[in-house]
Amino acid sequence: MITSAARGIDPFVPRRAQIAPDVGAISDLAAGCLVMELETWPKPGLVSHVDNGSHDDMDAGTFRRSAAAIKRYFEHLADAGALGCGLGRLRIIGLEAERAMLAATSGVNTHRGAIFGLGLLCAAAGARAGGWIDPALPLGDVVARLWGASILDGPVLLHSHGSAARRRFHAGGARLEAAKGFPSVYRTGLPALRRAASAVPGDAEAARVETCFALIAAVEDTNLLHRGGLDGLCFARGEARRFIEAGGVRAAGWRARAQSIHESFVARRLSPGGSADLLAMTLFVAAREAPGR
């Protein structure tokens, strides 16, 4: 017999809540956060509703089709979390989501990283709402506690760009970020989002831009390593850091400066896709962990 502890579930929490969580609301929010990330501009090198950034093979329509195609799988992941499933089941759902994404985009990888990171957060939201773990625990901690060890022990995608960059540059990558409970979201993304929201009330897009720049400045983004090597990563982090240090979205003329940085990324074909995924995840966590949720 497999015990709840062996499956990675906290044995000191009652097995299920009396009322099943609204997994549809979780998946609606997750897909909505992907659209909010898309509709944020200027984001250095990234696809938005304004332009294609450093990408020739995808545009805003590609991302919208992808987000719509994978929404149902976020619901399946939330439901699996609510049922106390282990990482093996979550992986199967994630692979199904990837197939749906590729079918919707004619083979273009738009959201593989988001399926992984945001999908785990959906499962964590389901597990927390379903009574498997302390409901006051942050979602990142839920991921680390329930599935962290399995994430590190799981199979590696040998032919992905991120895996190649991790091996070449000894970077941590998305798996280590997830296993540790998404520290970039909690230590960088959320503080930046809250500071900017307070500084520029009523301008949600500006707060998202600030958060994106803060993440680029701090994260060892394997997408940047793949496209630009260490020089590209250092350039991107330096430009983002200088934007933040100059006042970010609180400074006059910030949008023109952000656009100029965006254009410099495009000229170098740099695209911080990992930071884009973390932006969507930050928005999700901010909404799910808001007071009263």
Short mmCIF file of C-alpha atoms in Angstrom, two decimals:
data_model
loop_
_atom_site.label_atom_id
_atom_site.label_comp_id
_atom_site.label_asym_id
_atom_site.label_seq_id
_atom_site.Cartn_x
_atom_site.Cartn_y
_atom_site.Cartn_z
CA MET A 1 0.00 0.00 0.00
CA ILE A 2 1.34 3.46 -0.93
CA THR A 3 0.92 5.94 1.90
CA SER A 4 0.20 9.61 1.43
CA ALA A 5 3.69 10.45 2.73
CA ALA A 6 5.29 8.15 0.13
CA ARG A 7 3.43 10.00 -2.60
CA GLY A 8 4.72 13.34 -1.34
CA ILE A 9 1.49 14.41 0.38
CA ASP A 10 1.59 15.92 3.85
CA PRO A 11 0.20 13.13 6.10
CA PHE A 12 -0.77 15.57 8.86
CA VAL A 13 -3.44 17.32 6.80
CA PRO A 14 -6.95 15.85 6.35
CA ARG A 15 -7.21 13.92 3.09
CA ARG A 16 -9.79 16.08 1.25
CA ALA A 17 -11.81 19.17 1.92
CA GLN A 18 -15.55 18.61 2.12
CA ILE A 19 -16.10 20.88 -0.89
CA ALA A 20 -14.02 20.27 -4.01
CA PRO A 21 -12.02 23.29 -5.19
CA ASP A 22 -13.17 25.25 -8.23
CA VAL A 23 -10.52 23.99 -10.63
CA GLY A 24 -12.16 25.91 -13.46
CA ALA A 25 -11.37 29.20 -11.71
CA ILE A 26 -7.74 28.12 -11.31
CA SER A 27 -7.35 27.31 -15.00
CA ASP A 28 -9.18 30.49 -16.05
CA LEU A 29 -6.71 32.53 -14.03
CA ALA A 30 -3.69 30.64 -15.38
CA ALA A 31 -4.70 31.14 -19.01
CA GLY A 32 -5.58 34.75 -18.26
CA CYS A 33 -2.11 35.35 -16.84
CA LEU A 34 -0.57 34.08 -20.07
CA VAL A 35 -2.67 36.58 -22.00
CA MET A 36 -1.70 39.39 -19.58
CA GLU A 37 1.97 38.54 -20.13
CA LEU A 38 1.40 38.70 -23.89
CA GLU A 39 -0.36 42.06 -23.60
CA THR A 40 2.54 43.68 -21.77
CA TRP A 41 4.77 46.05 -23.76
CA PRO A 42 7.59 46.96 -24.04
CA LYS A 43 9.11 43.62 -22.94
CA PRO A 44 12.71 43.28 -24.16
CA GLY A 45 12.90 40.88 -27.11
CA LEU A 46 9.59 39.17 -26.33
CA VAL A 47 6.44 38.66 -28.40
CA SER A 48 3.58 40.99 -27.49
CA HIS A 49 0.36 42.36 -28.98
CA VAL A 50 2.51 45.16 -30.47
CA ASP A 51 5.26 43.22 -32.26
CA ASN A 52 7.03 39.86 -32.54
CA GLY A 53 10.16 40.82 -30.63
CA SER A 54 13.14 38.65 -31.55
CA HIS A 55 10.97 35.93 -33.10
CA ASP A 56 10.27 35.20 -36.75
CA ASP A 57 8.19 32.06 -36.19
CA MET A 58 5.50 33.33 -33.79
CA ASP A 59 3.27 36.32 -33.12
CA ALA A 60 0.50 37.36 -30.75
CA GLY A 61 -2.00 35.16 -32.55
CA THR A 62 0.25 32.13 -32.05
CA PHE A 63 0.36 32.81 -28.32
CA ARG A 64 -3.38 33.33 -28.06
CA ARG A 65 -4.09 30.03 -29.81
CA SER A 66 -1.61 28.29 -27.56
CA ALA A 67 -3.09 29.75 -24.35
CA ALA A 68 -6.58 28.71 -25.42
CA ALA A 69 -5.40 25.18 -26.29
CA ILE A 70 -3.66 24.50 -22.98
CA LYS A 71 -6.24 26.07 -20.68
CA ARG A 72 -8.12 22.79 -20.18
CA TYR A 73 -4.88 21.09 -19.12
CA PHE A 74 -4.34 23.67 -16.39
CA GLU A 75 -7.75 22.56 -15.13
CA HIS A 76 -6.68 18.92 -15.31
CA LEU A 77 -3.50 19.77 -13.35
CA ALA A 78 -5.49 21.61 -10.68
CA ASP A 79 -7.85 18.66 -10.42
CA ALA A 80 -4.92 16.22 -10.17
CA GLY A 81 -3.51 18.32 -7.33
CA ALA A 82 -6.87 18.31 -5.59
CA LEU A 83 -6.94 14.51 -5.86
CA GLY A 84 -3.46 14.19 -4.31
CA CYS A 85 -1.70 12.89 -7.42
CA GLY A 86 2.06 12.54 -7.58
CA LEU A 87 4.40 14.09 -10.12
CA GLY A 88 4.07 11.14 -12.51
CA ARG A 89 0.44 12.02 -13.20
CA LEU A 90 1.25 15.72 -13.48
CA ARG A 91 3.94 14.90 -16.06
CA ILE A 92 1.47 12.96 -18.20
CA ILE A 93 -0.94 15.90 -18.20
CA GLY A 94 1.92 18.27 -19.00
CA LEU A 95 2.93 16.19 -22.02
CA GLU A 96 -0.68 16.18 -23.21
CA ALA A 97 -0.69 19.96 -22.87
CA GLU A 98 2.49 20.22 -24.93
CA ARG A 99 0.93 18.14 -27.70
CA ALA A 100 -2.13 20.40 -27.69
CA MET A 101 0.12 23.47 -27.80
CA LEU A 102 2.12 22.17 -30.76
CA ALA A 103 -1.06 21.21 -32.61
CA ALA A 104 -2.48 24.72 -32.09
CA THR A 105 0.73 26.47 -33.18
CA SER A 106 1.78 24.21 -36.07
CA GLY A 107 4.76 22.96 -34.11
CA VAL A 108 5.95 26.21 -32.51
CA ASN A 109 7.01 26.07 -28.85
CA THR A 110 5.21 29.03 -27.29
CA HIS A 111 4.46 27.86 -23.75
CA ARG A 112 6.48 24.77 -22.83
CA GLY A 113 8.09 26.56 -19.88
CA ALA A 114 4.75 27.95 -18.74
CA ILE A 115 3.11 24.54 -18.95
CA PHE A 116 5.80 23.30 -16.56
CA GLY A 117 5.98 26.17 -14.07
CA LEU A 118 2.45 27.56 -14.20
CA GLY A 119 1.11 24.02 -14.42
CA LEU A 120 2.83 23.09 -11.15
CA LEU A 121 1.37 26.17 -9.50
CA CYS A 122 -2.10 25.15 -10.73
CA ALA A 123 -1.58 21.69 -9.24
CA ALA A 124 -0.41 23.32 -6.00
CA ALA A 125 -3.51 25.54 -5.92
CA GLY A 126 -5.62 22.41 -6.37
CA ALA A 127 -3.76 20.52 -3.63
CA ARG A 128 -4.10 23.44 -1.23
CA ALA A 129 -7.79 23.93 -1.94
CA GLY A 130 -8.41 20.19 -1.83
CA GLY A 131 -7.15 19.83 1.74
CA TRP A 132 -3.90 17.99 1.12
CA ILE A 133 -1.71 20.58 2.75
CA ASP A 134 -1.87 23.65 4.97
CA PRO A 135 -4.02 26.16 3.04
CA ALA A 136 -1.91 29.04 4.37
CA LEU A 137 1.25 27.67 2.75
CA PRO A 138 2.46 29.72 -0.25
CA LEU A 139 1.99 27.92 -3.56
CA GLY A 140 5.73 27.77 -4.20
CA ASP A 141 6.26 26.01 -0.89
CA VAL A 142 3.46 23.59 -1.77
CA VAL A 143 5.28 22.68 -4.99
CA ALA A 144 8.60 22.22 -3.17
CA ARG A 145 7.09 20.13 -0.38
CA LEU A 146 4.86 17.87 -2.45
CA TRP A 147 6.91 17.38 -5.60
CA GLY A 148 10.35 19.02 -5.16
CA ALA A 149 12.38 15.83 -4.81
CA SER A 150 10.58 14.17 -7.71
CA ILE A 151 11.18 17.20 -9.93
CA LEU A 152 14.94 16.94 -9.42
CA ASP A 153 14.94 13.15 -9.86
CA GLY A 154 12.80 13.16 -13.00
CA PRO A 155 13.82 12.70 -16.64
CA VAL A 156 15.62 15.49 -18.47
CA LEU A 157 14.63 16.68 -21.97
CA LEU A 158 18.02 16.14 -23.59
CA HIS A 159 17.20 17.95 -26.82
CA SER A 160 15.50 21.07 -25.46
CA HIS A 161 17.23 24.44 -25.78
CA GLY A 162 17.02 24.96 -22.02
CA SER A 163 18.63 21.62 -21.24
CA ALA A 164 21.43 22.28 -23.70
CA ALA A 165 22.09 25.68 -22.13
CA ARG A 166 22.05 24.21 -18.62
CA ARG A 167 24.62 21.58 -19.57
CA ARG A 168 26.86 24.01 -21.43
CA PHE A 169 26.80 26.84 -18.87
CA HIS A 170 26.01 24.86 -15.69
CA ALA A 171 22.89 26.95 -15.13
CA GLY A 172 20.15 25.93 -12.70
CA GLY A 173 17.19 26.22 -15.05
CA ALA A 174 13.46 25.75 -14.57
CA ARG A 175 13.65 22.41 -12.75
CA LEU A 176 15.82 23.76 -9.94
CA GLU A 177 13.66 26.88 -9.75
CA ALA A 178 10.54 24.73 -9.34
CA ALA A 179 12.11 22.30 -6.85
CA LYS A 180 13.07 25.24 -4.63
CA GLY A 181 9.54 26.66 -4.69
CA PHE A 182 10.06 29.33 -7.37
CA PRO A 183 12.31 31.73 -5.43
CA SER A 184 12.48 34.08 -8.42
CA VAL A 185 8.73 34.61 -8.19
CA TYR A 186 8.71 35.23 -4.44
CA ARG A 187 11.99 37.12 -4.01
CA THR A 188 12.00 39.13 -7.24
CA GLY A 189 8.71 39.02 -9.17
CA LEU A 190 6.19 39.63 -6.39
CA PRO A 191 8.14 42.42 -4.64
CA ALA A 192 8.66 44.21 -7.97
CA LEU A 193 4.99 43.86 -8.92
CA ARG A 194 3.81 45.19 -5.56
CA ARG A 195 6.26 48.10 -5.51
CA ALA A 196 5.30 49.17 -9.01
CA ALA A 197 1.57 48.75 -8.38
CA SER A 198 1.92 51.04 -5.37
CA ALA A 199 4.07 53.58 -7.24
CA VAL A 200 1.92 53.76 -10.39
CA PRO A 201 -1.61 52.94 -9.21
CA GLY A 202 -4.09 52.33 -11.97
CA ASP A 203 -1.46 51.33 -14.54
CA ALA A 204 -1.36 47.52 -14.39
CA GLU A 205 0.65 47.26 -17.60
CA ALA A 206 3.41 49.47 -16.16
CA ALA A 207 3.58 47.22 -13.09
CA ARG A 208 3.95 44.19 -15.35
CA VAL A 209 6.71 45.89 -17.36
CA GLU A 210 8.60 46.69 -14.14
CA THR A 211 8.23 43.10 -12.98
CA CYS A 212 9.49 41.75 -16.30
CA PHE A 213 12.59 43.97 -16.17
CA ALA A 214 13.25 43.01 -12.54
CA LEU A 215 13.10 39.32 -13.44
CA ILE A 216 15.40 39.74 -16.46
CA ALA A 217 17.90 41.56 -14.23
CA ALA A 218 17.94 38.76 -11.65
CA VAL A 219 17.25 35.44 -13.41
CA GLU A 220 19.82 33.15 -15.02
CA ASP A 221 17.57 32.74 -18.04
CA THR A 222 18.52 29.68 -20.11
CA ASN A 223 16.68 31.12 -23.13
CA LEU A 224 19.12 34.04 -23.10
CA LEU A 225 22.04 31.65 -22.67
CA HIS A 226 20.84 29.59 -25.62
CA ARG A 227 20.45 32.60 -27.92
CA GLY A 228 23.34 34.80 -26.78
CA GLY A 229 25.65 32.78 -24.58
CA LEU A 230 27.13 34.34 -21.45
CA ASP A 231 27.67 37.65 -23.25
CA GLY A 232 24.01 37.80 -24.19
CA LEU A 233 22.90 36.97 -20.66
CA CYS A 234 25.21 39.62 -19.16
CA PHE A 235 24.05 42.23 -21.67
CA ALA A 236 20.38 41.51 -20.96
CA ARG A 237 20.76 41.52 -17.19
CA GLY A 238 22.81 44.71 -17.29
CA GLU A 239 20.30 46.60 -19.44
CA ALA A 240 17.40 45.49 -17.27
CA ARG A 241 19.25 46.35 -14.08
CA ARG A 242 20.08 49.86 -15.33
CA PHE A 243 16.41 50.41 -16.24
CA ILE A 244 15.35 49.50 -12.70
CA GLU A 245 18.13 51.52 -11.05
CA ALA A 246 17.14 54.60 -13.11
CA GLY A 247 13.69 54.50 -11.53
CA GLY A 248 11.94 51.97 -13.73
CA VAL A 249 8.35 52.88 -14.52
CA ARG A 250 8.42 55.60 -11.85
CA ALA A 251 10.79 57.72 -13.95
CA ALA A 252 9.63 60.16 -16.60
CA GLY A 253 9.95 58.81 -20.12
CA TRP A 254 10.18 55.23 -18.93
CA ARG A 255 8.22 53.78 -21.83
CA ALA A 256 10.57 55.25 -24.46
CA ARG A 257 13.59 53.89 -22.57
CA ALA A 258 11.96 50.48 -22.23
CA GLN A 259 11.20 50.47 -25.96
CA SER A 260 14.82 51.36 -26.75
CA ILE A 261 16.02 48.42 -24.63
CA HIS A 262 13.48 46.18 -26.34
CA GLU A 263 14.88 47.20 -29.73
CA SER A 264 18.44 46.50 -28.57
CA PHE A 265 17.39 42.97 -27.59
CA VAL A 266 15.73 42.47 -30.97
CA ALA A 267 18.89 43.64 -32.76
CA ARG A 268 20.83 40.94 -30.87
CA ARG A 269 18.04 38.33 -31.29
CA LEU A 270 17.79 37.96 -27.51
CA SER A 271 14.56 36.70 -25.97
CA PRO A 272 14.23 36.15 -22.19
CA GLY A 273 11.51 33.53 -22.44
CA GLY A 274 12.17 32.18 -18.96
CA SER A 275 11.52 35.61 -17.48
CA ALA A 276 8.28 35.86 -19.50
CA ASP A 277 7.12 32.56 -17.96
CA LEU A 278 8.05 33.83 -14.49
CA LEU A 279 6.08 37.02 -15.12
CA ALA A 280 2.94 34.99 -15.85
CA MET A 281 3.62 32.86 -12.77
CA THR A 282 4.09 35.98 -10.64
CA LEU A 283 0.72 37.31 -11.79
CA PHE A 284 -0.89 33.96 -10.96
CA VAL A 285 0.62 33.78 -7.48
CA ALA A 286 -0.23 37.42 -6.76
CA ALA A 287 -3.89 36.74 -7.59
CA ARG A 288 -4.14 33.40 -5.77
CA GLU A 289 -2.36 34.65 -2.65
CA ALA A 290 -4.12 38.01 -2.43
CA PRO A 291 -5.79 38.70 0.95
CA GLY A 292 -9.09 36.92 1.21
CA ARG A 293 -8.25 34.19 -1.32
#
